[in-house]
Short mmCIF file of C-alpha atoms in Angstrom, two decimals:
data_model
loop_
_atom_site.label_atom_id
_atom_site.label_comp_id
_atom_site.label_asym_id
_atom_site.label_seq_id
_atom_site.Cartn_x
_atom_site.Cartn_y
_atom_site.Cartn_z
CA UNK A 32 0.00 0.00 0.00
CA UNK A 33 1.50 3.39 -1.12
CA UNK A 34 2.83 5.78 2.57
CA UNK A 35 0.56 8.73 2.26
CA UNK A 36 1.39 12.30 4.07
CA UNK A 37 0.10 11.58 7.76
CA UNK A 38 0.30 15.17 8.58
CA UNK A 39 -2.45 16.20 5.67
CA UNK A 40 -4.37 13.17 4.60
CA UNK A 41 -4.64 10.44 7.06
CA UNK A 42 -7.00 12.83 9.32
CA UNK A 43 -9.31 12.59 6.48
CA UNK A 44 -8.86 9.21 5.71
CA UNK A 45 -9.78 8.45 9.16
CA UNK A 46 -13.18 10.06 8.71
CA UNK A 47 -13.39 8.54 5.54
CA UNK A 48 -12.61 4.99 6.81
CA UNK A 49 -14.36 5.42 9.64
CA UNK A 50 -18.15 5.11 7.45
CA UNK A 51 -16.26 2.82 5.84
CA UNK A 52 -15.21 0.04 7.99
CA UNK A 53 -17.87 -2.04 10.02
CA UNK A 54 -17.71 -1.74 13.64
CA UNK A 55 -15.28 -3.51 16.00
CA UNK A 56 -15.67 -7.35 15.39
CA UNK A 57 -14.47 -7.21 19.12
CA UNK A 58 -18.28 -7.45 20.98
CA UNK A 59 -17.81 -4.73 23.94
CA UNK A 60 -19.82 -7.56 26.36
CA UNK A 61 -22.20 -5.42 27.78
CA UNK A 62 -25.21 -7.56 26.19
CA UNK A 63 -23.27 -10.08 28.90
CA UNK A 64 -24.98 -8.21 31.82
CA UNK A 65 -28.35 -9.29 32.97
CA UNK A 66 -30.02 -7.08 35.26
CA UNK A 67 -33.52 -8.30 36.16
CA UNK A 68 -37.17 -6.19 35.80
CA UNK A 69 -38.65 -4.54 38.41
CA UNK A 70 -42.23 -4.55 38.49
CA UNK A 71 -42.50 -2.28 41.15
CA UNK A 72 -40.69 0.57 40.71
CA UNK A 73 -42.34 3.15 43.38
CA UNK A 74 -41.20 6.43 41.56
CA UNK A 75 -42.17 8.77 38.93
CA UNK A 76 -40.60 10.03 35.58
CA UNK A 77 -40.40 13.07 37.28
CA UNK A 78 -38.01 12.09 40.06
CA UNK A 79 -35.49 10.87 37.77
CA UNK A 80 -32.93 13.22 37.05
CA UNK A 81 -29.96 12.90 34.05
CA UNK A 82 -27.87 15.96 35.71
CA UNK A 83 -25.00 15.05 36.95
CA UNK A 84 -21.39 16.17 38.45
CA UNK A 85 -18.16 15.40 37.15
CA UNK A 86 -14.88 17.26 36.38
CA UNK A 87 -15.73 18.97 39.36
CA UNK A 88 -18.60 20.87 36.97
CA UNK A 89 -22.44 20.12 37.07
CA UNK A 90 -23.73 19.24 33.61
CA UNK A 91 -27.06 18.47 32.19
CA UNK A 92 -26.42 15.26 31.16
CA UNK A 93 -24.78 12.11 32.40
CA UNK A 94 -22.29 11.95 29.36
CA UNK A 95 -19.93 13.88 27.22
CA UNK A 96 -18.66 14.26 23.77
CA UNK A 97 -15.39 12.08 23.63
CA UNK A 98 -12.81 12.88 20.85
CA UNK A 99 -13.39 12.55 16.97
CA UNK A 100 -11.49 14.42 14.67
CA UNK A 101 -9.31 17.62 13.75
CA UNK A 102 -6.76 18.85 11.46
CA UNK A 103 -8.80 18.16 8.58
CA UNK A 104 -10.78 20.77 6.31
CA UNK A 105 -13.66 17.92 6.81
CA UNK A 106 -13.46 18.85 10.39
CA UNK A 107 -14.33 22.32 10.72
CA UNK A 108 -18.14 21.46 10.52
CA UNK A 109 -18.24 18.18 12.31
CA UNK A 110 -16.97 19.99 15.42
CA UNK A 111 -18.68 22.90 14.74
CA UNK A 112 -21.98 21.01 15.20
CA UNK A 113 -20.12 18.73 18.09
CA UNK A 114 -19.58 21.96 20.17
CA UNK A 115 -23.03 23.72 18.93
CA UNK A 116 -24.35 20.30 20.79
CA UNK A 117 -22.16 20.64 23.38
CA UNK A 118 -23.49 24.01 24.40
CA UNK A 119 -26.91 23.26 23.76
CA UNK A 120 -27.02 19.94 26.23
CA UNK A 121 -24.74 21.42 28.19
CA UNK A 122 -22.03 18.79 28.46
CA UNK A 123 -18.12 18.77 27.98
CA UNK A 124 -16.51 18.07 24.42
CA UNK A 125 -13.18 16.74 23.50
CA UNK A 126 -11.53 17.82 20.63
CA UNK A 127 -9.46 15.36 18.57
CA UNK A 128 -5.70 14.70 18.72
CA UNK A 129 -4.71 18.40 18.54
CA UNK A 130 -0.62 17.09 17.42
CA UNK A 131 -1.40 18.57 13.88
CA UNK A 132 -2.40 21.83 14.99
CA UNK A 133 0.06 22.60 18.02
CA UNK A 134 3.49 20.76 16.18
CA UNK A 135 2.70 21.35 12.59
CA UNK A 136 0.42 24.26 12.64
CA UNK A 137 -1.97 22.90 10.24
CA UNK A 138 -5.90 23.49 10.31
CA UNK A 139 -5.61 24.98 13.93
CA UNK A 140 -9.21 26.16 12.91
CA UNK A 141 -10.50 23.17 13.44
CA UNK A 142 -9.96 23.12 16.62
CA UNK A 143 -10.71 26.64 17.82
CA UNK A 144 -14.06 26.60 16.45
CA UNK A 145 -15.38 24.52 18.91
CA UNK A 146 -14.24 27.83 21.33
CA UNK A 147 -15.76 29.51 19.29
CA UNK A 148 -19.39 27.95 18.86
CA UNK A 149 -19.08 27.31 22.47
CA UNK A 150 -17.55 30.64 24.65
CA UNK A 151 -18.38 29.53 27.92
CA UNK A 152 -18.72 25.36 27.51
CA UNK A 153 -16.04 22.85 29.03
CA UNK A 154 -13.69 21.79 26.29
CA UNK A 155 -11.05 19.02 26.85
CA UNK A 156 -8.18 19.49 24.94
CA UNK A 157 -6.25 16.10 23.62
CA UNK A 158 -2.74 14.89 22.60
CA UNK A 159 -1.09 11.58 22.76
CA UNK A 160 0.75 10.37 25.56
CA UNK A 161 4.48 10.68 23.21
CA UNK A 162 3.72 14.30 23.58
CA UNK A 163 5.92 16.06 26.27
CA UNK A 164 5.07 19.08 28.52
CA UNK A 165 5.50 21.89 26.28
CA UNK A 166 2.98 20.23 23.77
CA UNK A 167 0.47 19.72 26.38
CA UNK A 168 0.50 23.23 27.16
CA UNK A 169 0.11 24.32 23.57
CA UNK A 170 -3.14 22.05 23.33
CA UNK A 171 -4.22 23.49 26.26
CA UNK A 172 -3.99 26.97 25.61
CA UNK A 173 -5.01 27.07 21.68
CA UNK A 174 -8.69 25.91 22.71
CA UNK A 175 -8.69 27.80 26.01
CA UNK A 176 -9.19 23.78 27.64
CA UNK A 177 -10.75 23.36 30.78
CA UNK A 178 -9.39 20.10 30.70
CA UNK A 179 -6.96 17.86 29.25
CA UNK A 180 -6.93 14.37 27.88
CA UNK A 181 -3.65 12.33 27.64
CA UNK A 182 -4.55 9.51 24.76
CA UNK A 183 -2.45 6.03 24.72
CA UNK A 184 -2.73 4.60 21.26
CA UNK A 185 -0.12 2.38 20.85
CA UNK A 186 -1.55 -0.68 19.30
CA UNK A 187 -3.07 2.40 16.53
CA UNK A 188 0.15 3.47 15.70
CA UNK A 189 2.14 0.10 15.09
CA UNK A 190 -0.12 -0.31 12.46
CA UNK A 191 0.15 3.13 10.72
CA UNK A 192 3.30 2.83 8.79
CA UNK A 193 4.07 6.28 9.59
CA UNK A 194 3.35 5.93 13.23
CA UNK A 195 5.30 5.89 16.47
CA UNK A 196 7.69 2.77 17.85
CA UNK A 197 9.18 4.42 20.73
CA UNK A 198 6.50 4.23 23.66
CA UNK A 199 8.53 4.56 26.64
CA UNK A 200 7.85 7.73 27.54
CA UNK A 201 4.35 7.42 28.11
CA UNK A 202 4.20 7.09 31.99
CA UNK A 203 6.91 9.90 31.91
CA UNK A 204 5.18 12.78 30.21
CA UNK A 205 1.41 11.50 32.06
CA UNK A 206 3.54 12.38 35.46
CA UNK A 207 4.61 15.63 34.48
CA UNK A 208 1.24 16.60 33.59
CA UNK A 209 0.41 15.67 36.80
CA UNK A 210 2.72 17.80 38.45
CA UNK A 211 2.37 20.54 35.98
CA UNK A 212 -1.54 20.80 35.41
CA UNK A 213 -4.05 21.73 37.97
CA UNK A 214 -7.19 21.30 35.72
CA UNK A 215 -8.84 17.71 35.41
CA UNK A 216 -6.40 15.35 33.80
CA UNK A 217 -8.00 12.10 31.12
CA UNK A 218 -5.97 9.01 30.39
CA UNK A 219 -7.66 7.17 27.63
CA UNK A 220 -7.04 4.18 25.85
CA UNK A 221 -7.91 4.61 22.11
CA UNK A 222 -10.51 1.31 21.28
CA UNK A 223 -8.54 -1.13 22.66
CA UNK A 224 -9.38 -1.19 26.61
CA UNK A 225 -7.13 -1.53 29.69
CA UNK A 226 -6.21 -4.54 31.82
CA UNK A 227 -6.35 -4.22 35.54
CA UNK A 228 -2.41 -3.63 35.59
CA UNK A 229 -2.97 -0.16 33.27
CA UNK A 230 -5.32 0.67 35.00
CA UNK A 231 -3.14 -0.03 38.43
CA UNK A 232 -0.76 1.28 37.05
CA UNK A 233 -1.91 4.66 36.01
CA UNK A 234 -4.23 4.84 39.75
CA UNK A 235 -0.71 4.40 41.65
CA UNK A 236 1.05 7.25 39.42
CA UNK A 237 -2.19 9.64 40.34
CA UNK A 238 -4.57 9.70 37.35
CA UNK A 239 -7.97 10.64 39.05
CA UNK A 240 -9.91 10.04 35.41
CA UNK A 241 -9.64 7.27 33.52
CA UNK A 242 -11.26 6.30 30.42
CA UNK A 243 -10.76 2.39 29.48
CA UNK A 244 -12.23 3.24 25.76
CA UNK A 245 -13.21 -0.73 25.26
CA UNK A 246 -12.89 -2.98 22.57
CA UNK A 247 -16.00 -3.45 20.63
CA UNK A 248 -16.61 -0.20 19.70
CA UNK A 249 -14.44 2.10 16.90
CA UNK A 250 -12.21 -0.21 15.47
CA UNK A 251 -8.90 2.15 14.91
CA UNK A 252 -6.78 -1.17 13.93
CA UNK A 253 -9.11 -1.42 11.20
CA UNK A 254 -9.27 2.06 10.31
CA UNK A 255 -5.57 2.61 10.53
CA UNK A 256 -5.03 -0.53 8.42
CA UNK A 257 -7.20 1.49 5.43
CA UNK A 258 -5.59 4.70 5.60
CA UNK A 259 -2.22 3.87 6.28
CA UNK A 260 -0.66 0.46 6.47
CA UNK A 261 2.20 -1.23 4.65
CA UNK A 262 0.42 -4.42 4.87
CA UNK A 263 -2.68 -7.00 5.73
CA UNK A 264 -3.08 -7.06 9.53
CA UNK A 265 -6.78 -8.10 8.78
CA UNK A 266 -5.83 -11.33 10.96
CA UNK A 267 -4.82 -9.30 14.19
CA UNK A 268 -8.15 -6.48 14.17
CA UNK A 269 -10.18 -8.76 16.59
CA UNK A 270 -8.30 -7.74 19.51
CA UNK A 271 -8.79 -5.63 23.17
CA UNK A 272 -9.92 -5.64 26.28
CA UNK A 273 -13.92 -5.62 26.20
CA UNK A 274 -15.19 -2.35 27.64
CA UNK A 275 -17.55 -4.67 30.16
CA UNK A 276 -14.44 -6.08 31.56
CA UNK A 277 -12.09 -3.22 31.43
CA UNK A 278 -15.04 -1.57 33.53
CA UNK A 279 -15.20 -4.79 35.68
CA UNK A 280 -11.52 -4.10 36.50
CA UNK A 281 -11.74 -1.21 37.14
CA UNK A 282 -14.23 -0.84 39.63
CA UNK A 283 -12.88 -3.53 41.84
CA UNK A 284 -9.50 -0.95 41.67
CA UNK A 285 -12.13 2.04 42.90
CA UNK A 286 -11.89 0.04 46.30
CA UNK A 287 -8.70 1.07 46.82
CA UNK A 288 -7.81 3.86 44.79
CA UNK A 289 -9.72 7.19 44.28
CA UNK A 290 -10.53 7.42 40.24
CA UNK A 291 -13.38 8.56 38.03
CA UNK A 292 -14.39 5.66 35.83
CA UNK A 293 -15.34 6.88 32.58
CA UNK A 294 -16.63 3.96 30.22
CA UNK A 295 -16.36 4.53 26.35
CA UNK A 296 -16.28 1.89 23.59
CA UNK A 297 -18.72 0.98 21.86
CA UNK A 298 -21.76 2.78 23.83
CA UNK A 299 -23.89 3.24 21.17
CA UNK A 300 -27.37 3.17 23.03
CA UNK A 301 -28.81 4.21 26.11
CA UNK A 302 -29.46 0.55 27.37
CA UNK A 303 -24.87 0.35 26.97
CA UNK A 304 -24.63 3.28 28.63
CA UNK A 305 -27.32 2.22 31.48
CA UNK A 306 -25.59 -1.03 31.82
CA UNK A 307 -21.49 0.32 31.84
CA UNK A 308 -23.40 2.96 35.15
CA UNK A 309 -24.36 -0.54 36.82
CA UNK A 310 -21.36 -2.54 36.87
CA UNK A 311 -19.38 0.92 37.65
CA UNK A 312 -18.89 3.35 35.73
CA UNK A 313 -19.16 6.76 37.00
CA UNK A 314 -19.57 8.69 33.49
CA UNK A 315 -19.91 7.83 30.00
CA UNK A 316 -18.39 9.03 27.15
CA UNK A 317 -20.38 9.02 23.13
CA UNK A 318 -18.24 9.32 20.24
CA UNK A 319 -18.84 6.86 17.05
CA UNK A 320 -22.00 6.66 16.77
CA UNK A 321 -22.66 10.24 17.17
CA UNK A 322 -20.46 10.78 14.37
CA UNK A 323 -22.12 9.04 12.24
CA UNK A 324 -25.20 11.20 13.27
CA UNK A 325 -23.08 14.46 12.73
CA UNK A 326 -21.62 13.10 9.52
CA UNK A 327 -24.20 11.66 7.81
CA UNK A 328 -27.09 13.82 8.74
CA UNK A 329 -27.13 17.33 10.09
CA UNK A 330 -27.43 19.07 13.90
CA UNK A 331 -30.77 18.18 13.93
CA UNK A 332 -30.16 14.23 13.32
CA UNK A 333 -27.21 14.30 15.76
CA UNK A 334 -29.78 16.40 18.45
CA UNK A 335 -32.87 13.85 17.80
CA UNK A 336 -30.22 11.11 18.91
CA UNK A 337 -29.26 12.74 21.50
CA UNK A 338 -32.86 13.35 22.64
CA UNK A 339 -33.82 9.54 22.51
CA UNK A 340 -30.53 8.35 24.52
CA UNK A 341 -31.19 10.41 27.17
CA UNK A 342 -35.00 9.74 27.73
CA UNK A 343 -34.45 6.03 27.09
CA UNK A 344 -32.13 6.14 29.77
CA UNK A 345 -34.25 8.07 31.30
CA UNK A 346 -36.95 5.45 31.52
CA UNK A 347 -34.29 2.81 32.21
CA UNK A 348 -33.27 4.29 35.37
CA UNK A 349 -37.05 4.85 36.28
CA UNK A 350 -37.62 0.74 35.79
CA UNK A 351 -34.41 0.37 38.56
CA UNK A 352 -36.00 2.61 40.91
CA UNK A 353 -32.78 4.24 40.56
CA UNK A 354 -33.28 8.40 40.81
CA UNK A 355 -29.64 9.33 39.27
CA UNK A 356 -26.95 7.35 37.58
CA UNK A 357 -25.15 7.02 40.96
CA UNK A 358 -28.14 5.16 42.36
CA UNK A 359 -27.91 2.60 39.47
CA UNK A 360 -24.73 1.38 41.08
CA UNK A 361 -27.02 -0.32 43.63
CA UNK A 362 -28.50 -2.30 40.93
CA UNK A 363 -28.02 -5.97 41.12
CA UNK A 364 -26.89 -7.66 38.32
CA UNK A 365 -25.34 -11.15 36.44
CA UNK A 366 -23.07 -11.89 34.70
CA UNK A 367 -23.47 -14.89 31.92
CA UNK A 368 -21.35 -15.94 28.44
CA UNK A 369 -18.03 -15.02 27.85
CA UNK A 370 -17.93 -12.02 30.00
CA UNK A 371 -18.61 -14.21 32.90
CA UNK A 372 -16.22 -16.64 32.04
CA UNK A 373 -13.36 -13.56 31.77
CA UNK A 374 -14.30 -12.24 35.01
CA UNK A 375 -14.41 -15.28 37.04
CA UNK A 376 -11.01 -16.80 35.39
#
């Protein structure tokens, strides 16, 4: 396969492959989790209540905007309408990888625009965890952040031909962020999920948000392979941690260490979202499918699915008796298939 320019094209390819591939063949595991019905709720619609508090900000809804895109001319109106919703729901946004804009000054509109749309909202800057201190700040201070996210996407890159090798400066840089920034800090995995060690790992070092990012949602091996890959690793895309278990291990790590457990992967629908709240998360993150809203249709597509997430949720966390998504952590629930078998081996 012919090397393209990473710094112009591949952004766009990645959009481009993105309504191209099919979805992780990785299953995120959260049809694994059977929670029971409960006939006798005892509470009303009304008492049920999707605001919520996290990155020490109360927002309108239990979920935010995780990263897409930038550094493309393709992505000056996808996050123009990602931060238009943004403001409108009032919940935080993350911008793409922001490397393009901060190292090679290209398409730094991209990026600004969601400031722009959205003056007052809570935008999370991103880079990748090779990027060292003076990098971070840049990304911080071109979109004004309010926080920042510190992406690990090493499994991505081996496959881009183009991509990075050298990953042993990831817990490095994540600490001097640490020590350096006083707003919220994000470690994310990119698709691929975290085993309890990461996530150990990063807890021990001081990370107080962590986002596993599952298996079994946006497949970036695959999408990686299409834009940019000197050969067929068709054979190796079916790999990750499935977002049920990363969340699994994670919350059994909450016992000892303080963390926010942010669950992304592969929630498409309310009912993943409602489940990743009962087996621990403590916010959820929406990115692919949303795109697909934003890309394929218009504001008002992307809003409509917004609107039907959050009242099905709604109505799912009515059915649990549960009156806010920290309630639904009371739920009881089994495990069965594959997921149980991981969990229990």
């Amino acid at each position: 396969m012919k090397k393209i320019d990473y710094k112009e094209k591949v952004k766009e390819l990645h959009l481009t492959n993105f309504l191209r591939a099919e979805d992780g063949s990785t299953d995120t595991l959260l049809s694994d989790v059977f929670i029971d019905n409960n006939s006798l709720p005892e509470l009303s619609i009304d008492e049920v209540r999707l605001e919520k508090k996290f990155f020490n900000r109360n927002f309108s809804r239990p979920f935010y905007i995780n990263a897409m895109t930038g550094g493309t001319e393709k992505a000056l109106r996808i996050n123009e309408i990602l931060a238009r919703l943004a403001k409108d729901y009032n919940i935080p946004m993350m911008l793409g990888s922001e490397k393009v804009a901060v190292v090679d000054n290209k398409f730094p509109e991209t990026f600004t625009i969601a400031r722009e749309v959205n003056k007052d909202g809570y935008l999370i800057a991103n880079v990748g965890a090779t990027a060292d201190l003076d990098v971070m700040k840049k990304a911080v201070e071109l979109i004004n952040a309010n926080a920042i996210a510190i992406h690990l996407n090493a499994f991505q890159e081996l496959i881009n031909c183009n991509g990075d090798r050298d990953f042993t400066s990831y817990m490095k840089n994540i600490e001097a962020a640490l020590n350096y920034f006083k707003l919220p800090i994000i470690v994310k995995e990119c698709g691929f999920g975290m085993s309890q060690r990461n996530i150990e790992d990063l807890a021990k070092l001081g990370v107080k948000y962590i986002d596993i990012s599952g298996a079994g949602g946006t497949n970036f091996a695959r999408i990686e392979s299409m834009a940019n890959a000197a050969e067929d690793f068709s054979d190796i895309f079916d790999f990750g941690t499935p977002t049920a278990l990363s969340i699994l291990y994670a919350r059994e790590l909450k016992k000892k260490y303080k963390f926010t457990l942010i669950a992304s992967g592969g929630i498409r629908t309310a009912m993943d979202a409602f489940k990743a709240y009962v087996i621990g998360a403590d916010v959820v993150a929406l990115g692919g499918e949303l795109l697909k809203y934003v890309y394929h249709g218009s504001y008002e597509a992307s809003k409509d699915y917004l609107d039907s997430f959050s009242e099905k949720l709604r109505k799912l966390m009515l059915i649990t008796s549960s009156r806010n998504t920290g309630e639904l952590k009371h739920v009881r629930y089994k495990l069965k298939g594959r997921l149980k078998e991981l969990w229990e081996d």
